[in-house]
C-alpha positions as a LaTeX table, in Angstrom:
\begin{tabular}{lrrr}
\hline
Residue & $x$ (\AA) & $y$ (\AA) & $z$ (\AA) \\
\hline
Unk1 & 46.96 & $-33.07$ & 33.00 \\
Unk2 & 46.74 & $-35.84$ & 29.69 \\
Unk3 & 49.07 & $-33.87$ & 26.51 \\
Unk4 & 46.90 & $-34.27$ & 23.36 \\
Unk5 & 48.50 & $-34.71$ & 20.64 \\
Unk6 & 47.13 & $-33.96$ & 17.40 \\
Unk7 & 48.22 & $-35.32$ & 14.48 \\
Unk8 & 46.94 & $-33.07$ & 10.91 \\
Unk9 & 47.53 & $-35.24$ & 8.06 \\
Unk10 & 47.56 & $-33.88$ & 4.41 \\
Unk11 & 46.44 & $-36.00$ & 1.35 \\
Unk12 & 48.08 & $-35.57$ & $-1.87$ \\
Unk13 & 44.07 & $-34.29$ & $-3.30$ \\
Unk14 & 44.66 & $-31.31$ & $-1.09$ \\
Unk15 & 47.48 & $-29.99$ & $-2.42$ \\
Unk16 & 47.27 & $-30.41$ & $-5.57$ \\
Unk17 & 43.97 & $-28.35$ & $-5.40$ \\
Unk18 & 45.42 & $-26.28$ & $-3.69$ \\
Unk19 & 48.38 & $-25.63$ & $-5.74$ \\
Unk20 & 45.63 & $-25.74$ & $-8.66$ \\
Unk21 & 44.04 & $-22.55$ & $-6.63$ \\
Unk22 & 46.98 & $-20.53$ & $-5.95$ \\
Unk23 & 49.21 & $-21.10$ & $-7.99$ \\
Unk24 & 52.92 & $-21.96$ & $-7.92$ \\
Unk25 & 56.16 & $-20.08$ & $-9.79$ \\
Unk26 & 59.34 & $-21.74$ & $-10.29$ \\
Unk27 & 61.72 & $-18.81$ & $-12.14$ \\
Unk28 & 65.47 & $-20.27$ & $-11.98$ \\
Unk29 & 68.84 & $-18.62$ & $-13.84$ \\
Unk30 & 71.63 & $-20.27$ & $-14.51$ \\
Unk31 & 75.01 & $-19.44$ & $-16.24$ \\
Unk32 & 77.86 & $-21.20$ & $-16.45$ \\
Unk33 & 80.78 & $-20.30$ & $-17.57$ \\
Unk34 & 83.99 & $-20.91$ & $-16.98$ \\
Unk35 & 87.62 & $-18.71$ & $-17.78$ \\
Unk36 & 84.76 & $-15.38$ & $-18.62$ \\
Unk37 & 83.62 & $-17.34$ & $-21.51$ \\
Unk38 & 79.92 & $-18.15$ & $-20.94$ \\
Unk39 & 78.90 & $-22.27$ & $-22.09$ \\
Unk40 & 76.01 & $-22.72$ & $-20.98$ \\
Unk41 & 72.72 & $-20.32$ & $-19.25$ \\
Unk42 & 69.42 & $-21.83$ & $-18.58$ \\
Unk43 & 66.17 & $-19.20$ & $-18.11$ \\
Unk44 & 62.90 & $-21.35$ & $-17.08$ \\
Unk45 & 59.42 & $-20.51$ & $-15.34$ \\
Unk46 & 57.70 & $-22.49$ & $-14.35$ \\
Unk47 & 54.17 & $-22.20$ & $-14.02$ \\
Unk48 & 51.35 & $-24.96$ & $-12.33$ \\
Unk49 & 47.90 & $-23.28$ & $-12.16$ \\
Unk50 & 44.33 & $-23.58$ & $-13.39$ \\
Unk51 & 43.53 & $-21.74$ & $-15.97$ \\
Unk52 & 40.94 & $-19.68$ & $-14.31$ \\
Unk53 & 44.08 & $-19.04$ & $-11.53$ \\
Unk54 & 46.59 & $-18.32$ & $-14.81$ \\
Unk55 & 43.72 & $-15.71$ & $-16.89$ \\
Unk56 & 43.71 & $-13.79$ & $-13.32$ \\
Unk57 & 47.51 & $-13.80$ & $-13.21$ \\
Unk58 & 48.11 & $-12.78$ & $-16.88$ \\
Unk59 & 45.09 & $-10.07$ & $-17.10$ \\
Unk60 & 46.95 & $-8.45$ & $-13.49$ \\
Unk61 & 49.97 & $-8.11$ & $-14.73$ \\
Unk62 & 48.56 & $-6.83$ & $-18.70$ \\
Unk63 & 49.06 & $-9.88$ & $-20.18$ \\
Unk64 & 46.57 & $-10.79$ & $-22.64$ \\
Unk65 & 45.95 & $-14.25$ & $-25.12$ \\
Unk66 & 46.68 & $-11.55$ & $-28.20$ \\
Unk67 & 49.97 & $-11.23$ & $-26.66$ \\
Unk68 & 50.94 & $-15.44$ & $-25.67$ \\
Unk69 & 51.09 & $-18.55$ & $-27.26$ \\
Unk70 & 48.11 & $-19.72$ & $-25.85$ \\
Unk71 & 45.44 & $-20.69$ & $-28.18$ \\
Unk72 & 42.62 & $-19.40$ & $-27.94$ \\
Unk73 & 38.99 & $-21.65$ & $-27.07$ \\
\hline
\end{tabular}
C-alpha cells in the first residue's frame, strides 16, 4: 500500500484575497504602570478588510458613515 503525500500550498494572493474578503481585526490594550502610577496606556484596533466588507460590518453594528470620519464618496 503506497502512502500519498499531499502538500497544499497557499500563495500570497490567496491569503490577501481571503483577508480582504473576510476581514481581520487586531484589538490590543496595553497598560504600563509602576508602583500604582499609570505611565503609558495604549489602545489600538486595527481593521483590515475590503471597503465592502467594512461597510457590511459597520451596518451590522450600527455604525453609519455620518458617525465616522470616513469621507463620503
